[in-house]
């Protein structure tokens, strides 16, 4: 069945086929490891994971590279401000390499908690300085770059067209632009490839232009080329990368190889919080740990991301995320019921679901619709092991670890209750043993007020955080 992806470069959906053979070559812009990744960042990596899984589900092999930016990402996209790594190092009074190591480890721990597959190659910027330098020297040689007192800049006027990815009109922007542009630059949109390091700068390398360090965009061009070649299949990132980072990556590659490096450019829309932007100053850049503290598992956050198509904005609130946590547990319960089921389902019916699911995920990763199919199967009154098997097959795309549903549900039951709640439950248990139903109801209401719902089942009392 054909796969259709939306391509930012062509501004339309088109059929996807790898450039060569059965292997899809992908480059994903990875994290800048100067602080904890937040749930907005993870929306981007959940999208990346779904893309991988959909391609694998279609029988493709993957050669996927993700970078780790541990140098050169300045505070603003306009080559201004401090290097984010150095700034964090100064603030935490640590070596930038220590900072990078610490946040990289936490990033991968969180990726595992979200069951996000690890790309085949993880490429750190600081381990590819020679490749980046070679790239920049090639651009100078080809006449696309020039030296100023600050560093080496890319000359966008040498290109046949700039920008190609975003449809911003740079002439209009230049007319309205601020006037304090670097006067040594030939064009206001020229960007830094290589930056001369001030005396106090920590991360710097020998180069023909003295001690210096790379600009942010060059790492992705150099590492993408090293591992995937001059032209590969897919490049991913967040929509914030379109106007500057990816635009400039394309410019660099065209200057060196004459080619746009990737055929298909895929961008994930932003996650918002409480209807607005996420930002450190608003204190709403939540981490997975902060979600977990409120009873939202990483996998519930992943399921939450499936409620919107990756190209639409998604609004996070704790209320909706808590409902998704409950939905995840219902999904697990529903799966287990099918696993114990005895009904026999026709092969045609199973095939019908399989075809529908494949058509849906192949339609530009339509996960909300794919989840609709999953829920239909879960809710089916005919409980069947065949459905459980089908759900496990679909889980190769979802990556929700349905296989271990039982363990997750047991763990959820055993979560430690606050002492006060545990005491109330014990009191209620005694009241029920004494057949003091009025007291039992009173304590149930008290628990409800404190945010816990109690159910009485054959096996005893169960309690759930609401
Ligand atoms: P950074 O570590 O800042 O380079 O960002 C890592 C990734 O997260 C990039 O692909 C960004 O586009 C993406 N990103 C940042 N904020 C958000 C957000 N609120 N929603 C979705 N993706 C985001
Ligand atoms: Zn990048």
XYZ file of C-alpha atoms in Angstrom, residues 46-450:
405
model
C 7.393 10.761 19.599
C 6.608 11.897 16.060
C 10.078 10.720 14.980
C 9.434 7.340 16.623
C 6.068 6.922 14.904
C 7.671 7.724 11.566
C 10.305 5.027 12.144
C 7.741 2.485 13.224
C 5.405 3.165 10.285
C 8.262 2.708 7.825
C 9.309 -0.527 9.537
C 5.688 -1.738 9.551
C 5.749 -1.249 5.773
C 8.768 -3.538 5.555
C 11.519 -0.959 5.161
C 14.943 -1.068 6.777
C 16.167 2.123 8.398
C 19.409 4.016 8.440
C 18.537 6.828 10.812
C 20.844 9.466 12.261
C 20.063 11.805 15.113
C 22.472 14.470 16.288
C 23.223 15.643 19.785
C 23.985 19.358 19.787
C 26.652 19.814 22.441
C 28.246 22.945 21.013
C 27.415 25.934 18.831
C 23.692 26.481 19.388
C 23.527 30.163 20.245
C 20.661 31.576 22.281
C 18.928 33.069 19.257
C 18.582 31.628 15.771
C 20.031 34.900 14.437
C 23.594 34.007 15.535
C 23.323 36.188 18.596
C 23.780 35.568 22.299
C 25.869 32.985 24.084
C 26.388 29.337 23.210
C 23.621 27.538 25.159
C 26.068 24.891 26.405
C 28.550 27.422 27.738
C 25.824 29.457 29.353
C 24.527 26.387 31.211
C 28.072 25.429 32.199
C 28.681 28.869 33.674
C 25.365 28.820 35.508
C 25.900 25.364 36.982
C 29.612 25.972 37.503
C 30.539 22.876 35.519
C 32.514 21.918 32.444
C 30.306 22.065 29.273
C 31.232 18.430 28.532
C 29.921 17.403 31.964
C 26.714 19.321 31.285
C 26.321 17.598 27.921
C 26.989 14.144 29.381
C 24.497 14.634 32.217
C 21.593 15.890 30.079
C 22.289 13.414 27.264
C 21.995 10.498 29.691
C 18.711 11.822 31.071
C 17.419 12.428 27.564
C 17.999 8.789 26.579
C 16.529 7.527 29.834
C 13.361 9.507 29.023
C 13.368 8.247 25.432
C 13.322 4.699 26.814
C 10.466 5.503 29.185
C 8.517 6.669 26.142
C 9.501 3.499 24.249
C 11.032 5.662 21.545
C 13.345 3.585 19.388
C 16.960 4.711 19.344
C 18.112 5.815 15.880
C 20.816 3.616 14.346
C 23.417 6.396 14.662
C 23.685 9.010 17.399
C 26.112 11.702 16.307
C 27.550 14.242 18.731
C 28.575 17.590 17.288
C 31.804 17.730 19.316
C 32.896 14.400 17.832
C 32.570 15.696 14.258
C 34.593 18.907 14.286
C 36.958 17.784 11.449
C 33.978 16.951 9.168
C 32.398 20.335 9.902
C 35.648 22.202 9.260
C 36.092 20.380 5.979
C 32.545 21.336 4.976
C 33.165 25.013 5.756
C 36.492 25.003 3.912
C 34.703 23.482 0.915
C 32.159 26.315 0.998
C 34.932 28.919 1.124
C 36.622 27.204 -1.814
C 33.362 27.163 -3.808
C 32.882 30.880 -3.215
C 29.842 30.526 -0.936
C 31.517 31.722 2.265
C 33.584 34.680 3.396
C 35.479 35.799 6.463
C 34.585 38.668 8.791
C 36.064 39.698 12.114
C 33.462 37.452 13.851
C 33.843 34.343 11.760
C 33.050 32.659 8.482
C 29.680 33.516 6.967
C 27.532 31.924 4.279
C 26.707 34.277 1.400
C 23.058 33.630 0.539
C 23.207 35.849 -2.555
C 25.308 33.156 -4.263
C 22.331 30.780 -4.285
C 19.827 30.555 -7.123
C 17.044 30.773 -4.547
C 16.800 31.539 -0.810
C 14.624 30.672 1.040
C 13.277 27.452 -0.468
C 11.678 25.754 2.516
C 9.765 28.561 4.156
C 7.744 30.930 2.052
C 8.790 33.992 3.991
C 9.555 36.973 1.845
C 13.012 38.065 2.922
C 12.962 41.278 0.876
C 9.943 42.466 2.797
C 11.526 41.402 6.061
C 14.741 43.178 5.232
C 12.836 46.386 4.524
C 11.241 46.177 7.951
C 14.241 44.694 9.736
C 16.060 46.175 12.657
C 19.026 48.276 11.591
C 21.631 46.990 14.018
C 22.756 44.235 11.637
C 26.380 43.207 11.479
C 27.836 45.651 8.959
C 30.514 43.235 7.848
C 27.873 40.825 6.533
C 27.235 41.042 2.799
C 23.501 40.287 3.184
C 21.385 40.560 6.334
C 20.378 36.877 6.086
C 23.952 35.600 5.768
C 24.572 33.263 8.685
C 27.552 32.042 10.690
C 29.234 28.808 9.634
C 32.190 29.108 11.955
C 32.657 31.522 14.822
C 35.928 32.966 16.109
C 36.150 32.278 19.809
C 36.628 35.102 22.278
C 39.430 34.554 24.810
C 36.991 33.415 27.528
C 35.210 30.871 25.349
C 35.666 27.315 26.643
C 34.779 25.031 23.719
C 37.045 25.961 20.822
C 39.170 24.240 18.210
C 42.167 25.028 16.003
C 41.176 26.111 12.505
C 42.657 28.107 9.608
C 40.953 31.094 11.284
C 42.425 30.571 14.730
C 40.669 29.106 17.765
C 36.982 28.928 16.934
C 33.821 26.842 17.096
C 31.058 25.773 14.701
C 27.770 27.541 14.027
C 24.695 25.459 14.811
C 23.534 24.543 11.290
C 26.809 23.145 9.991
C 26.754 20.084 12.276
C 23.587 18.713 10.696
C 24.843 19.259 7.148
C 28.220 17.675 7.884
C 26.949 14.710 9.905
C 24.001 14.034 7.588
C 26.407 13.923 4.650
C 28.902 11.724 6.474
C 26.406 9.040 7.467
C 23.701 9.298 4.809
C 25.364 10.745 1.713
C 24.726 13.878 -0.349
C 21.061 13.004 -0.848
C 18.917 11.001 1.512
C 15.214 10.352 2.008
C 13.765 12.206 4.994
C 14.787 15.055 7.265
C 12.739 15.713 10.414
C 12.468 18.433 13.026
C 10.049 20.799 14.721
C 8.330 23.606 12.792
C 10.646 26.110 14.466
C 13.449 24.645 12.355
C 11.838 25.552 9.037
C 12.759 29.233 8.606
C 16.334 29.209 9.862
C 17.976 25.937 10.818
C 16.693 23.791 7.958
C 16.725 26.629 5.465
C 20.385 27.157 6.249
C 21.176 23.457 6.165
C 19.794 23.350 2.629
C 21.814 26.455 1.683
C 25.034 24.867 2.997
C 24.475 21.592 1.185
C 23.601 23.325 -2.060
C 26.788 25.372 -1.746
C 28.966 22.291 -1.300
C 27.280 19.509 -3.251
C 24.782 21.406 -5.413
C 21.980 19.307 -3.900
C 19.134 19.731 -1.432
C 20.200 17.047 1.072
C 16.833 15.426 1.741
C 13.972 14.649 -0.583
C 11.220 14.862 2.009
C 11.194 17.390 4.892
C 8.789 16.574 7.711
C 8.004 18.969 10.551
C 6.034 18.470 13.721
C 3.816 21.271 15.069
C 4.282 22.652 18.555
C 2.820 21.458 21.792
C 1.121 24.222 23.726
C 0.304 24.307 27.416
C -3.001 25.657 28.735
C -3.673 27.168 25.309
C -0.436 29.161 25.144
C 3.256 28.964 24.491
C 5.561 26.835 26.640
C 8.286 28.870 28.226
C 10.686 28.720 31.125
C 9.457 32.085 32.407
C 5.875 30.792 32.611
C 7.153 27.702 34.452
C 5.209 25.392 32.145
C 8.033 23.540 30.419
C 7.137 20.293 32.153
C 9.404 17.257 32.195
C 8.306 13.619 32.187
C 9.219 13.451 35.885
C 6.848 16.299 36.667
C 4.068 14.476 34.816
C 4.832 11.274 36.667
C 4.567 13.095 39.993
C 0.979 13.932 39.054
C 0.215 10.337 38.149
C 0.766 10.581 34.390
C 3.015 7.860 32.999
C 5.360 8.627 30.091
C 3.351 6.209 27.926
C 0.153 8.093 28.777
C 1.856 11.213 27.452
C 2.687 9.295 24.278
C -0.952 8.259 23.932
C -1.901 11.890 24.540
C 0.287 12.897 21.571
C -1.693 10.504 19.382
C -4.847 12.548 20.003
C -3.731 15.148 17.435
C -2.187 14.814 13.993
C 1.507 15.724 14.098
C 0.939 18.715 11.802
C -1.623 20.338 14.087
C -1.090 22.134 17.374
C -1.739 20.076 20.472
C -2.808 21.646 23.730
C -1.598 20.059 26.966
C -3.502 20.418 30.205
C -3.101 18.227 33.269
C -6.820 17.430 33.154
C -6.736 16.013 29.656
C -3.475 14.191 30.336
C -5.010 12.593 33.447
C -7.962 11.424 31.357
C -5.492 9.956 28.876
C -3.837 8.090 31.727
C -7.200 6.520 32.545
C -7.747 5.775 28.861
C -4.372 4.022 28.730
C -5.389 1.782 31.605
C -8.718 1.046 29.881
C -6.769 0.180 26.748
C -4.657 -2.249 28.761
C -7.722 -3.791 30.422
C -9.459 -4.120 27.052
C -6.409 -5.801 25.564
C -6.253 -8.309 28.451
C -9.946 -9.128 28.041
C -9.325 -9.982 24.401
C -6.348 -12.091 25.432
C -8.654 -14.183 27.598
C -11.443 -14.235 24.998
C -12.656 -17.357 23.227
C -14.676 -15.972 20.296
C -13.558 -16.871 16.795
C -13.368 -13.960 14.371
C -13.401 -14.434 10.597
C -10.172 -13.906 8.690
C -11.980 -11.332 6.529
C -12.849 -9.212 9.561
C -9.251 -9.279 10.808
C -7.984 -8.416 7.324
C -10.462 -5.560 7.103
C -9.060 -4.046 10.306
C -5.486 -4.615 9.150
C -6.095 -2.892 5.822
C -7.861 0.030 7.450
C -5.076 0.490 9.984
C -2.359 0.378 7.325
C -4.191 2.829 5.066
C -4.596 5.192 8.007
C -1.002 5.214 9.220
C 0.225 5.447 5.615
C -1.871 8.563 5.165
C 0.762 10.917 6.571
C 0.825 9.155 9.955
C -2.778 9.761 10.888
C -2.487 8.571 14.472
C -5.766 9.992 15.808
C -7.644 7.947 13.191
C -5.433 4.902 13.818
C -6.318 5.119 17.524
C -9.987 5.231 16.511
C -9.538 1.797 14.926
C -7.707 0.518 17.995
C -10.538 1.695 20.287
C -13.132 0.070 18.045
C -11.359 -3.260 18.447
C -10.930 -2.764 22.199
C -14.641 -2.039 22.642
C -15.775 -4.948 20.499
C -18.085 -7.133 22.573
C -16.714 -10.274 20.955
C -13.650 -11.005 23.053
C -11.078 -12.846 21.013
C -7.410 -13.816 21.178
C -7.240 -12.934 17.490
C -8.033 -9.326 18.384
C -5.365 -9.383 21.091
C -2.870 -10.625 18.507
C -3.953 -7.903 16.092
C -3.532 -5.241 18.765
C -0.013 -6.472 19.457
C 0.708 -6.146 15.749
C -0.613 -2.567 15.736
C 1.455 -1.867 18.843
C 4.569 -2.213 16.673
C 3.500 1.218 15.385
C 2.052 2.632 18.607
C 4.923 1.568 20.844
C 2.711 1.528 23.948
C 4.122 -1.745 25.301
C 0.695 -3.430 25.327
C 2.441 -6.760 25.750
C 3.177 -5.846 29.365
C -0.321 -4.521 30.122
C -0.789 -6.781 33.124
C 2.368 -5.576 34.861
C 1.478 -1.913 34.292
C -1.995 -2.411 35.762
C -0.597 -4.231 38.766
C 1.981 -1.520 39.334
C -0.752 1.109 39.105
C -2.663 -0.696 41.835
C 0.373 -0.886 44.052
C 1.326 2.766 43.852
C 2.101 3.991 47.311
C -0.842 5.811 48.834
C -0.350 8.823 51.086
C -0.499 7.768 54.743
C -3.707 9.696 55.358
C -5.480 7.924 52.490
C -4.203 4.508 53.543
C -5.548 5.138 57.072
C -8.964 6.148 55.756
C -9.093 3.012 53.631
C -8.231 0.866 56.623
C -10.966 2.578 58.687
C -13.454 1.982 55.891
C -12.455 -1.659 55.669
C -13.186 -2.080 59.375
C -16.498 -0.233 59.054
C -17.531 -2.623 56.296
C -16.484 -5.637 58.362
C -18.715 -4.268 61.118
C -21.483 -3.727 58.530
C -21.466 -0.019 59.407
C -22.573 1.058 55.938
C -23.212 4.686 56.942
C -19.640 5.045 58.138
C -18.351 3.263 55.027
C -20.219 5.722 52.767
C -19.043 8.686 54.786
C -15.402 7.668 54.407
C -15.951 7.004 50.698
C -17.183 10.607 50.305
C -14.261 11.919 52.316
C -11.849 10.027 50.048
C -13.615 11.440 47.009
C -13.103 14.940 48.334
C -9.402 14.168 48.650
